Coordinates of N, CA and C in Angstrom, one line a residue:
X4 N 179.2 44.8 -278.9 CA 180.4 44.4 -278.2 C 180.6 45.2 -276.9
X5 N 180.8 44.4 -275.8 CA 181.0 45.1 -274.5 C 182.5 45.5 -274.4
X6 N 182.7 46.7 -274.0 CA 184.1 47.2 -273.7 C 184.1 47.7 -272.3
X7 N 185.0 47.2 -271.5 CA 185.1 47.6 -270.1 C 185.5 49.1 -270.1
X8 N 185.1 49.8 -269.0 CA 185.5 51.2 -268.8 C 187.0 51.4 -268.5
X9 N 187.6 50.4 -267.9 CA 189.0 50.4 -267.7 C 189.6 49.0 -267.9
X10 N 190.9 49.0 -268.2 CA 191.6 47.8 -268.4 C 191.7 47.0 -267.2
X11 N 191.7 45.7 -267.3 CA 191.9 44.8 -266.1 C 192.8 43.7 -266.6
X12 N 193.8 43.4 -265.8 CA 194.8 42.3 -266.1 C 194.3 41.1 -265.3
X13 N 194.3 39.9 -266.0 CA 194.0 38.7 -265.3 C 194.7 37.6 -266.1
X14 N 194.8 36.4 -265.4 CA 195.5 35.3 -266.0 C 194.5 34.1 -266.1
X15 N 194.8 33.2 -267.0 CA 194.0 32.0 -267.1 C 194.9 30.8 -267.4
X16 N 194.6 29.7 -266.8 CA 195.5 28.5 -267.0 C 195.3 28.0 -268.4
X17 N 196.4 28.1 -269.2 CA 196.3 27.8 -270.6 C 195.9 26.4 -270.9
X18 N 196.3 25.5 -270.1 CA 196.0 24.1 -270.3 C 194.5 23.8 -270.1
X19 N 193.9 24.4 -269.0 CA 192.5 24.3 -268.8 C 191.7 24.9 -269.9
X20 N 192.0 26.1 -270.3 CA 191.3 26.7 -271.4 C 191.4 26.0 -272.7
X21 N 192.6 25.5 -273.0 CA 192.8 24.7 -274.3 C 192.0 23.4 -274.3
X22 N 191.9 22.8 -273.1 CA 191.1 21.6 -273.0 C 189.6 21.8 -273.3
X23 N 189.1 23.0 -272.8 CA 187.7 23.3 -273.0 C 187.5 23.7 -274.5
X24 N 188.4 24.4 -275.1 CA 188.3 24.9 -276.5 C 188.4 23.7 -277.5
X25 N 189.0 22.7 -277.1 CA 189.0 21.5 -278.0 C 187.7 20.9 -278.3
X26 N 186.7 21.2 -277.4 CA 185.3 20.7 -277.6 C 184.6 21.3 -278.7
X27 N 185.1 22.5 -279.1 CA 184.4 23.3 -280.1 C 184.6 22.7 -281.5
X28 N 183.5 22.6 -282.2 CA 183.6 22.2 -283.6 C 183.3 23.4 -284.5
X29 N 182.1 23.6 -284.8 CA 181.7 24.8 -285.5 C 180.8 25.8 -284.7
X30 N 180.6 25.4 -283.4 CA 179.7 26.2 -282.5 C 180.5 27.4 -282.2
X31 N 179.7 28.5 -282.0 CA 180.3 29.7 -281.5 C 180.8 29.5 -280.0
X32 N 181.9 30.2 -279.7 CA 182.5 30.2 -278.4 C 182.2 31.5 -277.7
X33 N 181.8 31.5 -276.5 CA 181.5 32.7 -275.7 C 182.3 32.6 -274.5
X34 N 183.1 33.7 -274.2 CA 183.9 33.7 -273.0 C 183.6 35.0 -272.2
X35 N 183.3 34.8 -270.9 CA 182.9 35.9 -270.1 C 183.8 35.9 -268.8
X36 N 184.5 36.9 -268.6 CA 185.3 37.1 -267.4 C 184.5 37.8 -266.3
X37 N 184.5 37.2 -265.2 CA 183.8 37.9 -264.0 C 184.9 38.2 -263.0
X38 N 185.2 39.5 -262.9 CA 186.3 39.9 -262.1 C 185.7 40.5 -260.8
X39 N 186.4 40.3 -259.7 CA 185.8 40.9 -258.4 C 187.0 41.4 -257.6
X40 N 186.7 42.3 -256.7 CA 187.7 42.9 -255.8 C 188.1 41.9 -254.7
X41 N 187.2 41.1 -254.3 CA 187.4 40.2 -253.2 C 188.3 39.0 -253.5
X42 N 188.1 38.4 -254.7 CA 189.0 37.4 -255.2 C 189.3 37.6 -256.6
X43 N 190.1 36.8 -257.2 CA 190.5 37.0 -258.6 C 189.4 37.0 -259.5
X44 N 188.5 36.0 -259.4 CA 187.4 35.9 -260.3 C 187.4 34.6 -261.1
X45 N 186.6 34.6 -262.2 CA 186.4 33.4 -262.9 C 186.1 33.7 -264.4
X46 N 186.2 32.7 -265.2 CA 185.9 32.9 -266.6 C 184.9 31.8 -267.0
X47 N 183.8 32.2 -267.6 CA 182.8 31.3 -268.0 C 183.0 31.1 -269.5
X48 N 183.2 29.8 -269.9 CA 183.4 29.5 -271.4 C 182.2 28.7 -271.8
X49 N 181.4 29.2 -272.8 CA 180.3 28.5 -273.3 C 180.5 28.1 -274.8
X50 N 180.2 26.8 -275.0 CA 180.3 26.3 -276.4 C 179.0 25.6 -276.7
X51 N 178.1 26.2 -277.5 CA 176.8 25.6 -277.7 C 176.1 25.6 -276.3
X52 N 175.6 24.4 -275.9 CA 175.0 24.3 -274.6 C 175.9 23.9 -273.5
X53 N 177.1 23.6 -273.8 CA 178.2 23.2 -272.8 C 178.7 24.5 -272.2
X54 N 178.9 24.4 -270.9 CA 179.5 25.6 -270.1 C 180.5 25.1 -269.1
X55 N 181.5 25.8 -268.9 CA 182.5 25.5 -267.9 C 183.0 26.9 -267.3
X56 N 183.1 26.9 -266.0 CA 183.7 28.0 -265.2 C 185.1 27.7 -264.8
X57 N 186.0 28.5 -265.2 CA 187.4 28.3 -264.9 C 187.9 29.4 -264.0
X58 N 188.6 29.1 -262.9 CA 189.0 30.2 -262.0 C 190.2 30.9 -262.6
X59 N 190.3 32.2 -262.5 CA 191.3 33.0 -263.0 C 192.5 33.0 -262.1
X60 N 193.7 33.3 -262.6 CA 194.9 33.4 -261.9 C 195.2 34.8 -261.5
X61 N 195.6 35.0 -260.3 CA 195.9 36.4 -259.8 C 197.3 36.7 -260.4
X62 N 197.3 37.8 -261.2 CA 198.6 38.2 -261.8 C 199.3 39.4 -261.2
X63 N 198.7 39.8 -260.0 CA 199.3 40.9 -259.3 C 200.7 40.5 -258.9
X64 N 201.6 41.4 -259.2 CA 203.0 41.1 -258.8 C 203.8 40.3 -259.8
X65 N 203.1 39.7 -260.8 CA 203.8 38.9 -261.8 C 204.3 39.9 -262.8
X66 N 205.6 40.0 -263.0 CA 206.1 41.0 -264.1 C 205.8 40.5 -265.5
X67 N 205.7 41.4 -266.4 CA 205.6 41.0 -267.8 C 206.8 40.2 -268.2
X68 N 206.7 39.1 -268.9 CA 207.9 38.4 -269.3 C 208.7 39.3 -270.2
X69 N 210.0 39.3 -269.9 CA 211.0 40.1 -270.7 C 211.7 39.1 -271.6
X70 N 211.6 39.1 -272.9 CA 212.3 38.3 -273.7 C 213.8 38.8 -273.9
X71 N 214.7 38.0 -273.8 CA 216.1 38.4 -273.9 C 216.3 39.0 -275.3
X72 N 217.2 39.9 -275.4 CA 217.5 40.5 -276.7 C 218.6 39.6 -277.3
X73 N 218.3 38.8 -278.3 CA 219.3 37.9 -278.9 C 219.3 38.2 -280.4
X74 N 220.5 38.3 -281.0 CA 220.7 38.4 -282.4 C 220.9 37.0 -282.9
X75 N 219.8 36.4 -283.3 CA 219.9 35.0 -283.8 C 220.1 35.0 -285.3
X76 N 221.2 34.4 -285.8 CA 221.5 34.5 -287.2 C 220.6 33.9 -288.2
X77 N 219.8 32.9 -287.8 CA 219.0 32.2 -288.8 C 217.5 32.3 -288.5
X78 N 216.7 32.4 -289.5 CA 215.2 32.5 -289.3 C 214.6 31.8 -290.5
X79 N 213.6 30.9 -290.3 CA 212.9 30.2 -291.4 C 211.5 29.9 -290.9
X80 N 210.7 29.6 -291.9 CA 209.3 29.3 -291.7 C 209.0 27.9 -292.3
X81 N 208.5 27.0 -291.5 CA 208.2 25.6 -291.9 C 206.8 25.2 -291.5
X82 N 206.3 24.1 -292.1 CA 205.0 23.6 -291.8 C 205.0 22.9 -290.4
X83 N 204.1 23.3 -289.6 CA 204.0 22.8 -288.2 C 203.9 21.3 -288.3
X84 N 203.0 20.7 -289.1 CA 202.7 19.3 -289.2 C 204.0 18.5 -289.5
X85 N 204.9 19.0 -290.4 CA 206.1 18.4 -290.7 C 207.0 18.1 -289.5
X86 N 207.1 19.2 -288.6 CA 207.9 19.0 -287.4 C 207.2 18.1 -286.4
X87 N 205.9 18.2 -286.2 CA 205.2 17.3 -285.3 C 205.4 15.8 -285.7
X88 N 205.2 15.5 -287.1 CA 205.4 14.2 -287.5 C 206.8 13.7 -287.3
X89 N 207.8 14.6 -287.6 CA 209.2 14.1 -287.4 C 209.5 13.9 -285.9
X90 N 209.0 14.7 -285.0 CA 209.3 14.5 -283.6 C 208.7 13.2 -283.1
X91 N 207.5 12.8 -283.6 CA 207.0 11.5 -283.3 C 207.9 10.4 -283.6
X92 N 208.5 10.4 -284.8 CA 209.5 9.4 -285.3 C 210.7 9.5 -284.4
X93 N 211.2 10.7 -284.1 CA 212.4 10.8 -283.3 C 212.2 10.3 -281.9
X94 N 211.0 10.4 -281.4 CA 210.7 10.0 -280.0 C 211.0 8.6 -279.8
X95 N 210.9 7.8 -280.9 CA 211.0 6.3 -280.7 C 212.5 5.9 -280.5
X96 N 213.4 6.8 -280.8 CA 214.8 6.4 -280.6 C 215.7 7.4 -279.9
X97 N 215.2 8.6 -279.5 CA 216.1 9.5 -278.9 C 215.3 10.4 -278.0
X98 N 216.0 11.2 -277.1 CA 215.3 12.2 -276.3 C 215.8 13.6 -276.7
X99 N 216.5 13.7 -277.8 CA 216.9 15.0 -278.3 C 216.9 15.0 -279.8
X100 N 216.9 16.2 -280.4 CA 216.9 16.3 -281.8 C 217.9 17.5 -282.2
X101 N 218.6 17.4 -283.3 CA 219.5 18.4 -283.8 C 218.7 19.1 -285.0
X102 N 218.7 20.4 -284.9 CA 218.1 21.2 -286.0 C 219.2 22.0 -286.7
X103 N 219.2 22.0 -288.0 CA 220.2 22.7 -288.8 C 219.5 23.5 -289.9
X104 N 219.9 24.8 -290.0 CA 219.4 25.7 -291.0 C 220.5 26.2 -291.9
X105 N 220.4 25.9 -293.2 CA 221.5 26.3 -294.1 C 221.1 27.5 -295.0
X106 N 220.0 28.1 -294.8 CA 219.5 29.2 -295.6 C 218.5 28.7 -296.7
X107 N 218.4 27.4 -297.0 CA 217.5 26.8 -298.0 C 216.6 25.7 -297.4
X108 N 217.3 24.9 -296.5 CA 216.5 23.8 -295.9 C 216.7 23.8 -294.4
X109 N 215.6 23.4 -293.7 CA 215.7 23.2 -292.3 C 215.8 21.6 -292.2
X110 N 216.9 21.2 -291.6 CA 217.1 19.7 -291.4 C 217.0 19.3 -290.0
X111 N 216.5 18.1 -289.7 CA 216.4 17.6 -288.4 C 216.9 16.2 -288.3
X112 N 217.7 15.9 -287.3 CA 218.3 14.6 -287.1 C 218.1 14.1 -285.6
X113 N 217.9 12.9 -285.5 CA 217.8 12.3 -284.1 C 218.6 10.9 -284.2
X114 N 219.3 10.6 -283.2 CA 220.1 9.4 -283.2 C 219.9 8.6 -281.9
X115 N 219.7 7.3 -282.1 CA 219.7 6.4 -280.9 C 221.1 5.8 -280.8
X116 N 221.1 4.7 -280.1 CA 222.4 4.0 -280.0 C 222.9 3.4 -281.3
X117 N 221.9 2.9 -282.1 CA 222.3 2.3 -283.4 C 221.5 3.0 -284.5
X118 N 220.2 3.3 -284.3 CA 219.3 3.9 -285.3 C 219.4 5.4 -285.4
X119 N 219.1 5.9 -286.6 CA 219.1 7.3 -286.9 C 217.8 7.6 -287.7
X120 N 217.3 8.9 -287.5 CA 216.2 9.3 -288.4 C 216.6 10.8 -288.7
X121 N 216.3 11.1 -290.0 CA 216.5 12.5 -290.4 C 215.5 12.9 -291.5
X122 N 215.3 14.2 -291.6 CA 214.4 14.7 -292.6 C 214.8 16.2 -292.9
X123 N 214.4 16.7 -294.0 CA 214.7 18.1 -294.3 C 213.5 18.7 -295.1
X124 N 213.3 20.0 -294.9 CA 212.2 20.7 -295.5 C 212.7 22.0 -296.1
X125 N 212.3 22.2 -297.4 CA 212.6 23.5 -298.0 C 211.9 24.6 -297.2
X126 N 212.5 25.7 -296.9 CA 211.9 26.7 -296.1 C 212.3 28.1 -296.6
X127 N 211.4 29.0 -296.3 CA 211.7 30.4 -296.7 C 212.3 31.1 -295.4
X128 N 213.3 31.9 -295.6 CA 213.9 32.5 -294.4 C 215.2 33.3 -294.8
X129 N 215.9 33.6 -293.7 CA 217.2 34.4 -293.9 C 218.2 33.7 -293.0
X130 N 219.5 33.9 -293.4 CA 220.6 33.4 -292.6 C 221.8 34.4 -292.8
X131 N 222.3 34.9 -291.8 CA 223.5 35.8 -291.9 C 224.7 34.9 -291.4
X132 N 225.5 34.5 -292.4 CA 226.7 33.7 -292.1 C 226.5 32.3 -292.5
X133 N 227.4 31.4 -292.0 CA 227.3 30.0 -292.4 C 226.1 29.2 -291.8
X134 N 225.9 28.0 -292.1 CA 224.8 27.2 -291.6 C 224.9 27.1 -290.1
X135 N 223.8 27.1 -289.4 CA 223.7 27.0 -288.0 C 223.1 25.7 -287.5
X136 N 223.5 25.2 -286.4 CA 223.0 24.0 -285.9 C 223.0 24.0 -284.3
X137 N 221.9 23.4 -283.8 CA 221.9 23.2 -282.3 C 221.1 22.0 -281.9
X138 N 221.4 21.5 -280.8 CA 220.8 20.3 -280.2 C 219.7 20.7 -279.2
X139 N 218.5 20.1 -279.2 CA 217.5 20.5 -278.3 C 216.8 19.3 -277.6
X140 N 216.4 19.4 -276.4 CA 215.6 18.4 -275.7 C 214.3 18.2 -276.4
X141 N 214.0 17.0 -276.9 CA 212.8 16.7 -277.6 C 211.5 17.0 -276.9
X142 N 211.5 16.7 -275.6 CA 210.3 17.0 -274.8 C 209.9 18.4 -274.8
X143 N 210.9 19.3 -274.7 CA 210.6 20.7 -274.7 C 210.0 21.2 -276.1
X144 N 210.6 20.8 -277.2 CA 210.1 21.1 -278.5 C 208.7 20.6 -278.7
X145 N 208.5 19.4 -278.3 CA 207.1 18.8 -278.5 C 206.1 19.5 -277.7
X146 N 206.4 20.0 -276.5 CA 205.5 20.7 -275.7 C 205.1 22.1 -276.3
X147 N 206.1 22.7 -276.9 CA 205.9 24.0 -277.6 C 205.0 23.7 -278.8
X148 N 205.3 22.7 -279.6 CA 204.5 22.5 -280.8 C 203.0 22.1 -280.5
X149 N 202.8 21.5 -279.3 CA 201.4 21.2 -278.9 C 200.5 22.5 -278.8
X150 N 201.2 23.6 -278.6 CA 200.4 24.9 -278.5 C 200.3 25.7 -279.8
X151 N 201.0 25.2 -280.8 CA 200.9 25.9 -282.1 C 199.6 25.7 -282.7
X152 N 198.9 26.8 -283.0 CA 197.6 26.7 -283.6 C 197.6 27.3 -285.1
X153 N 198.7 27.2 -285.7 CA 198.8 27.7 -287.1 C 199.4 26.7 -288.0
X154 N 199.3 26.7 -289.3 CA 199.9 25.8 -290.2 C 201.3 25.9 -290.3
X155 N 201.9 27.1 -290.0 CA 203.3 27.3 -290.1 C 203.8 27.9 -288.8
X156 N 205.1 27.6 -288.6 CA 205.8 28.2 -287.4 C 207.1 28.7 -287.9
X157 N 207.5 29.9 -287.3 CA 208.8 30.5 -287.7 C 209.8 30.1 -286.6
X158 N 210.9 29.7 -287.1 CA 212.0 29.2 -286.2 C 213.2 30.1 -286.4
X159 N 213.7 30.7 -285.3 CA 214.9 31.5 -285.2 C 216.0 30.6 -284.6
X160 N 217.0 30.4 -285.3 CA 218.0 29.3 -284.9 C 219.4 29.8 -285.1
X161 N 220.3 29.6 -284.1 CA 221.7 29.9 -284.2 C 222.5 28.8 -283.6
X162 N 223.8 28.6 -283.9 CA 224.6 27.6 -283.3 C 224.8 27.8 -281.8
X163 N 224.3 26.8 -281.0 CA 224.3 26.9 -279.6 C 223.5 28.1 -279.0
X164 N 222.6 28.6 -279.7 CA 221.7 29.7 -279.3 C 220.4 29.0 -278.9
X165 N 219.6 29.7 -278.0 CA 218.2 29.2 -277.8 C 217.4 29.2 -279.1
X166 N 216.5 28.4 -279.3 CA 215.6 28.4 -280.4 C 214.4 29.3 -280.0
X167 N 214.0 30.1 -281.0 CA 212.8 30.9 -280.8 C 211.8 30.5 -281.8
X168 N 210.6 30.1 -281.3 CA 209.5 29.6 -282.2 C 208.4 30.7 -282.1
X169 N 207.9 31.1 -283.2 CA 206.9 32.2 -283.3 C 205.8 31.7 -284.2
X170 N 204.5 32.1 -283.9 CA 203.4 32.0 -284.8 C 202.3 33.0 -284.4
X171 N 201.4 33.1 -285.3 CA 200.3 34.0 -285.1 C 199.0 33.3 -285.3
X172 N 198.0 33.8 -284.6 CA 196.6 33.4 -284.9 C 195.8 34.7 -285.2
X173 N 194.6 34.6 -285.4 CA 193.8 35.8 -285.6 C 193.8 36.8 -284.5
X174 N 193.9 36.2 -283.3 CA 193.8 37.0 -282.0 C 195.1 37.3 -281.3
X175 N 196.2 36.6 -281.6 CA 197.4 36.8 -280.8 C 198.6 36.4 -281.5
X176 N 199.8 36.9 -281.0 CA 201.1 36.5 -281.5 C 201.7 35.7 -280.4
X177 N 202.4 34.6 -280.7 CA 203.1 33.8 -279.7 C 204.6 33.7 -279.9
X178 N 205.3 33.7 -278.8 CA 206.8 33.5 -278.9 C 207.2 32.6 -277.8
X179 N 207.9 31.5 -278.1 CA 208.5 30.6 -277.1 C 209.9 30.5 -277.4
X180 N 210.7 30.4 -276.3 CA 212.1 30.2 -276.3 C 212.4 28.9 -275.6
X181 N 213.5 28.2 -276.2 CA 213.9 26.9 -275.6 C 215.4 26.9 -275.7
X182 N 216.1 26.6 -274.5 CA 217.5 26.6 -274.4 C 218.1 25.4 -275.2
X183 N 219.3 25.5 -275.7 CA 219.8 24.4 -276.4 C 220.4 23.4 -275.4
X184 N 220.6 22.2 -275.9 CA 221.3 21.2 -275.1 C 222.8 21.3 -275.5
X185 N 223.6 21.7 -274.6 CA 225.1 21.9 -274.9 C 225.8 20.6 -274.8
X186 N 226.5 20.3 -275.9 CA 227.2 19.0 -276.0 C 228.6 19.2 -275.3
X187 N 229.0 18.3 -274.5 CA 230.4 18.3 -273.9 C 231.3 17.6 -274.8
X188 N 232.5 18.1 -274.9 CA 233.5 17.5 -275.8 C 234.4 16.6 -275.1

């Protein structure tokens, strides 16, 4: 295994890299970053005989993302596929979805002008206080779930709080935040 003599920070377009990695079945994947002082550099991704070079993103001056410190009262873990399937159904009649966590079940509801769709899943987790519920833009939640590469996702939820979705792979931990859709009275 090659280990560089000093650390180097670089960025890569996640959508481009994900598109290339979708080609992999059981072939080994080889990634090689070529960094240079003149320009940012590139990354060569090889899958079997297929190869693609992706330009890297200059991260100079980009601060590390600082996650806000939030004390979110509810946390549960559910199957990713269950949420993806529900969001597909909800998409047919609404542009938003309500998530509710009562300490035992995570429930989801979406309403159109006349039609409604709902589902609930038993989940493991914690809840400090009464049940929590928030409304979220469906597009945003779907875009987050497209990136989930694990069978389960952990959801941190509070009433009118941002939702925090977390999951792990063998190589990384991921955290996404999404602001709630505030209802006017």
